[in-house]
CSV table of C-alpha atoms and ligand atoms in Angstrom, one decimal:
chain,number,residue,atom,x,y,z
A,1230,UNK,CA,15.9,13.2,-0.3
A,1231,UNK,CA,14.2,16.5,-0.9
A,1232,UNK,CA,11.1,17.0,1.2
A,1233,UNK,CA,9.8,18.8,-1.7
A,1234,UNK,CA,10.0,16.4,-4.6
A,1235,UNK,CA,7.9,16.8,-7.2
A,1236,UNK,CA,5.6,13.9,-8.2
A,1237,UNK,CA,8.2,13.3,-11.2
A,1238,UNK,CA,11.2,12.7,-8.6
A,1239,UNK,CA,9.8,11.6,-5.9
A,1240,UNK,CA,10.7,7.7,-4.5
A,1241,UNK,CA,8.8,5.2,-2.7
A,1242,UNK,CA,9.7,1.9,-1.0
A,1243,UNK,CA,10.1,-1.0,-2.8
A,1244,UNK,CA,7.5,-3.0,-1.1
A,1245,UNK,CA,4.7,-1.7,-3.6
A,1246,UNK,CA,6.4,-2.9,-6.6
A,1247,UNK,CA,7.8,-6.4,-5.1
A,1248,UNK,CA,4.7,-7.5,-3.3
A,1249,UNK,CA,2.5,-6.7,-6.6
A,1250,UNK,CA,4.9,-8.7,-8.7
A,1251,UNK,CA,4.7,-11.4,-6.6
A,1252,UNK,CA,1.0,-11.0,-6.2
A,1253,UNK,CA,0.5,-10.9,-9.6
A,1254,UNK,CA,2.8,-14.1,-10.3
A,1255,UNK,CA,0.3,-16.2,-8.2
A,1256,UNK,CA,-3.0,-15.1,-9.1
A,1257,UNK,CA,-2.3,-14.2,-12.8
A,1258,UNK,CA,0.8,-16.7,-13.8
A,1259,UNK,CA,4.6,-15.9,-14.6
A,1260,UNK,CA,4.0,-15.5,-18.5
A,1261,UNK,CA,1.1,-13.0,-17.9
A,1262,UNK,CA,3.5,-11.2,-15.3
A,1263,UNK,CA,6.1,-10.7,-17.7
A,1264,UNK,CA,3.8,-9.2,-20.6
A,1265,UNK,CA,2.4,-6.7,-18.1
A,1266,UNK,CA,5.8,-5.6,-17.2
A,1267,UNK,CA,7.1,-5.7,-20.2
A,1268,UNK,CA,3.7,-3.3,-21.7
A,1269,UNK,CA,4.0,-1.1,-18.5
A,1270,UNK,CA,7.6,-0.7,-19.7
A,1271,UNK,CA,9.3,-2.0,-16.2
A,1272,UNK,CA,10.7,-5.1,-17.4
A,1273,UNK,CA,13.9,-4.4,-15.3
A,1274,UNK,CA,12.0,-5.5,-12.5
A,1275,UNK,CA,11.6,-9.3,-14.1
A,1276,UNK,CA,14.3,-10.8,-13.2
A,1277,UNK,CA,15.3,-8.7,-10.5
A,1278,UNK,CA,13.4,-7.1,-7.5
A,1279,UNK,CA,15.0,-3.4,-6.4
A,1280,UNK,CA,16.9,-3.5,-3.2
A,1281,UNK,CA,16.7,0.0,-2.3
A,1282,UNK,CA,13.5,2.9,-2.7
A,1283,UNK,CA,12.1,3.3,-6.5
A,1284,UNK,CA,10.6,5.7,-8.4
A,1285,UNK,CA,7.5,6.5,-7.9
A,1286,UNK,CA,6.3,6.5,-11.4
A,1287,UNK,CA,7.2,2.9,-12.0
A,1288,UNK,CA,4.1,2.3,-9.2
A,1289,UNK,CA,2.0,4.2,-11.0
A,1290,UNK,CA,2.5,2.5,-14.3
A,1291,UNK,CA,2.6,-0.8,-12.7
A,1292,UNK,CA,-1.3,-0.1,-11.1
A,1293,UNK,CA,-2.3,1.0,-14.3
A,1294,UNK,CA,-1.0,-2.0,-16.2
A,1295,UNK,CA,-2.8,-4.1,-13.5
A,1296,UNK,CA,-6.5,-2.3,-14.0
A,1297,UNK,CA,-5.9,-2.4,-17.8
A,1298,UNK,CA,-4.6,-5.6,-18.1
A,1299,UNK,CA,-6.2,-7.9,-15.8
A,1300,UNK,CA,-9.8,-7.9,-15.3
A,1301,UNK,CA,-12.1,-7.3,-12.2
A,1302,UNK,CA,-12.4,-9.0,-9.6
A,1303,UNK,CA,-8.9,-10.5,-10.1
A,1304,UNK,CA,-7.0,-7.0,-10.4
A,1305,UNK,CA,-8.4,-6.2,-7.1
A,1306,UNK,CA,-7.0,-9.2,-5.4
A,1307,UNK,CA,-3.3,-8.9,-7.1
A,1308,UNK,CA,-3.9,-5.5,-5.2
A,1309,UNK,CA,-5.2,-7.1,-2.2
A,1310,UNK,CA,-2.9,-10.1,-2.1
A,1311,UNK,CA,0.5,-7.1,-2.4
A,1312,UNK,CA,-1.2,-5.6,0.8
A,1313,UNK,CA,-1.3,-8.4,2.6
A,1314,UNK,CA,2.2,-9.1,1.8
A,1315,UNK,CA,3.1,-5.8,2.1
A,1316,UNK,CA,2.0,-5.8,5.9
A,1317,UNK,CA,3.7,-9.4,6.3
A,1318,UNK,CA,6.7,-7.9,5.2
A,1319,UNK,CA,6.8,-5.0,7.7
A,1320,UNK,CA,5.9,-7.2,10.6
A,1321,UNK,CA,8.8,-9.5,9.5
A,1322,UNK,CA,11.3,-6.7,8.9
A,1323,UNK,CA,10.5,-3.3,9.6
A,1324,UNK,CA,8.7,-3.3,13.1
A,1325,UNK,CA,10.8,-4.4,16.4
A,1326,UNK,CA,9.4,-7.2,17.8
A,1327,UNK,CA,9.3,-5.9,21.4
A,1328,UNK,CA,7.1,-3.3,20.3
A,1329,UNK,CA,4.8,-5.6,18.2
A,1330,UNK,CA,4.4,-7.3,21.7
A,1331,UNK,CA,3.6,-4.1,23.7
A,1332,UNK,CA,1.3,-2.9,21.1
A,1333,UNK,CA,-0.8,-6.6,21.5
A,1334,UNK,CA,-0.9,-6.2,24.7
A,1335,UNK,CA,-2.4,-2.5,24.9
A,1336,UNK,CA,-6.4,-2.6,24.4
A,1337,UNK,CA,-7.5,-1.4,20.5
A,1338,UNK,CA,-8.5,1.9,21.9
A,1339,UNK,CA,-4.6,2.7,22.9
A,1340,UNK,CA,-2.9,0.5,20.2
A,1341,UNK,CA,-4.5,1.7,17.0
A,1342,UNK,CA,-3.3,5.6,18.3
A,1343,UNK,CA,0.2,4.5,18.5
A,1344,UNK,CA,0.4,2.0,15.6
A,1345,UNK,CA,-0.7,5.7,13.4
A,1346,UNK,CA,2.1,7.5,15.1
A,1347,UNK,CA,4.6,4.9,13.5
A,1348,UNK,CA,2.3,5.2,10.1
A,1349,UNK,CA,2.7,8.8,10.4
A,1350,UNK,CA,6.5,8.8,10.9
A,1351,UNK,CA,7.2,6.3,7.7
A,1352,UNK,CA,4.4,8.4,5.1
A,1353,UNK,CA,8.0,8.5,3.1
A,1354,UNK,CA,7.9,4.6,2.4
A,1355,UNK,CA,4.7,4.2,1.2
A,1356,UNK,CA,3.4,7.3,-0.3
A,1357,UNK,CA,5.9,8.8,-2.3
A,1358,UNK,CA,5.4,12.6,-3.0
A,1359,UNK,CA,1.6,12.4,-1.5
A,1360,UNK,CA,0.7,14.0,1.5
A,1361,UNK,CA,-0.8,11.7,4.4
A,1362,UNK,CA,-3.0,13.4,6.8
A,1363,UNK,CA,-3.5,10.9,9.8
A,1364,UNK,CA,-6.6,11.1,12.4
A,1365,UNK,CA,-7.0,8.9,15.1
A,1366,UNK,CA,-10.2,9.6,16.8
A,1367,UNK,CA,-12.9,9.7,16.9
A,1368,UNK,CA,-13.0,7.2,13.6
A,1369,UNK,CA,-9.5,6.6,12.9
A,1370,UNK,CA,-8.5,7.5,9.2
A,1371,UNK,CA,-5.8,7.7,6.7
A,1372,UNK,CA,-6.2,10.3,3.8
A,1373,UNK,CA,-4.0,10.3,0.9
A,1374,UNK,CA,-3.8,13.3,-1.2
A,1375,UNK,CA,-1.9,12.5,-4.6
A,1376,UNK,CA,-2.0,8.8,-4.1
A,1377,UNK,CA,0.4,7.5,-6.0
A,1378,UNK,CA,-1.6,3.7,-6.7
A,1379,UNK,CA,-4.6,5.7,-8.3
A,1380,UNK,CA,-2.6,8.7,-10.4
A,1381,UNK,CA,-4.3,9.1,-13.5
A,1382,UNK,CA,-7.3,6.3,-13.0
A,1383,UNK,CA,-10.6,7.2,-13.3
A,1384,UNK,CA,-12.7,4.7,-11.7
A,1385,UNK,CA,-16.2,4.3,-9.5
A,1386,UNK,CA,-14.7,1.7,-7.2
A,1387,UNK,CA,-12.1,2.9,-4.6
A,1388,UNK,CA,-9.1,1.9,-6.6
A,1389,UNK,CA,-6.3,1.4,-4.0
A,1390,UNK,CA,-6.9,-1.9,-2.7
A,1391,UNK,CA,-3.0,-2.1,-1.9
A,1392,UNK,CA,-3.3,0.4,0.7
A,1393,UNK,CA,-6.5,-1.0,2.0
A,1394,UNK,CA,-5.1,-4.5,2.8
A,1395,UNK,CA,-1.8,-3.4,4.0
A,1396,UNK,CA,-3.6,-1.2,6.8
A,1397,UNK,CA,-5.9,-3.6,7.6
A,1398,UNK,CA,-2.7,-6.3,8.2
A,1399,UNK,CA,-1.0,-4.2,10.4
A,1400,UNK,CA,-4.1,-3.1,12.0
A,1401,UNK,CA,-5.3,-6.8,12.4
A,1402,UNK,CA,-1.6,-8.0,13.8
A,1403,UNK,CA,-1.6,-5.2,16.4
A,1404,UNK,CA,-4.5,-3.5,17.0
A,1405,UNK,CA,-7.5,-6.2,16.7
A,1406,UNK,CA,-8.0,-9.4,14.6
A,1407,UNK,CA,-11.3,-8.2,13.5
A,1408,UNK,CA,-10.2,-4.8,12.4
A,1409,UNK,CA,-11.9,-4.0,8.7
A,1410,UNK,CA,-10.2,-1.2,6.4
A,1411,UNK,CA,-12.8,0.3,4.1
A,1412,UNK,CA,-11.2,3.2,1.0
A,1413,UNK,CA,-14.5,5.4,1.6
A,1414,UNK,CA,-13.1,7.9,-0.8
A,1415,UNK,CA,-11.1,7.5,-3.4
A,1416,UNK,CA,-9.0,10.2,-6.2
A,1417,UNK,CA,-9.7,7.9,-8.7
A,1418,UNK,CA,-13.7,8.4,-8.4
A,1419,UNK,CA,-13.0,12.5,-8.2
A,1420,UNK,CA,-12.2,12.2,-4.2
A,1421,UNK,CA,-10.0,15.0,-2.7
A,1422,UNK,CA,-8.1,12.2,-1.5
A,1423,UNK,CA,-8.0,8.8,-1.0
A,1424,UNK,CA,-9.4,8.1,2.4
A,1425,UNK,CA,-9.2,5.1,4.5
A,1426,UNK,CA,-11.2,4.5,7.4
A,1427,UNK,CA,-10.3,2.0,10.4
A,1428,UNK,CA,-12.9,-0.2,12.4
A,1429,UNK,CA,-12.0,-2.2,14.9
B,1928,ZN,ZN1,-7.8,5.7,-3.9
């Protein structure tokens, strides 16, 4: 995969289309799911889930068909609910157990420093030809610049619940229960980039 894909080519793990089709099944019902994936044009992905990374355009469309089609507050927790699975799913799958047990035991101050590192070395799963800029003191923060959840919204609200909730899992997992993810910037609301800011 090109390091320089343009926002046309570029891929992104499957996680943020899986998670949000099962998010939306449950809070919004199968027959509603299929219309929206049918109207966002990605009714491929109703019968069957994508095994390997997709494009990142399919994301994009599917977030948009969520803000158009469903309405507040229950657009925002289809997006919530697919980062909480999201998170599940990496804990499940994608993080070795032994270090999910060395990061609980480290205190928050030592684990939330590492856990970025790994977020930092896997930007390519999750945000497709965006740029992540990672900080972890003093106020840890993720930035997103070209987020691929928001692309083309225009919104007050921080759009990108999904991110927000899938931080805030793994954060909560490994870092502290009572950690709280809060999008204090957001593209979609004229934002440089979507920002995410970590409190634990
Ligand atoms: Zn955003």
């Amino acid at each position: 995969m090109s390091a320089v894909a343009g926002a046309e080519s570029a891929l992104i793990g499957p996680n943020a289309i899986i998670r949000t089709v099962e998010a939306l099944r449950e809070i919004a019902g199968a027959a509603a799911t299929d219309d929206l994936l049918t109207a966002a044009r990605l009714e491929r992905y109703r019968e069957e889930f994508p095994a390997t990374m997709v494009a990142q355009d399919d994301v994009t469309a599917l977030y948009r068909a969520v803000r158009e089609r469903i309405d507040e507050p229950a657009a925002s927790e289809v997006a919530r609910l697919a980062g909480v699975k999201t998170a599940e799913y990496i804990l499940a799958n994608r993080i070795p157990k032994p270090a999910q047990a060395v990061l609980r035991l480290l205190p928050a101050r030592l684990a939330s420093p590492a856990l970025l590192s790994s977020i930092n070395h896997h930007t390519w799963t999750f945000a497709g030809s965006g740029t992540v800029s990672i900080v972890s003191r003093p106020t840890p923060r993720i930035a997103i610049e070209g987020c691929p959840i928001c692309r083309g919204t225009v919104s007050e609200a921080p759009a990108c619940a999904y991110y927000t909730a899938s931080f805030e899992g793994l954060f909560r997992a490994l870092v502290s229960g009572r950690t709280r993810v809060t999008e204090v910037a957001c593209e979609a609301s004229g934002a440089p980039q979507c920002t995410f800011e970590i409190a634990f």
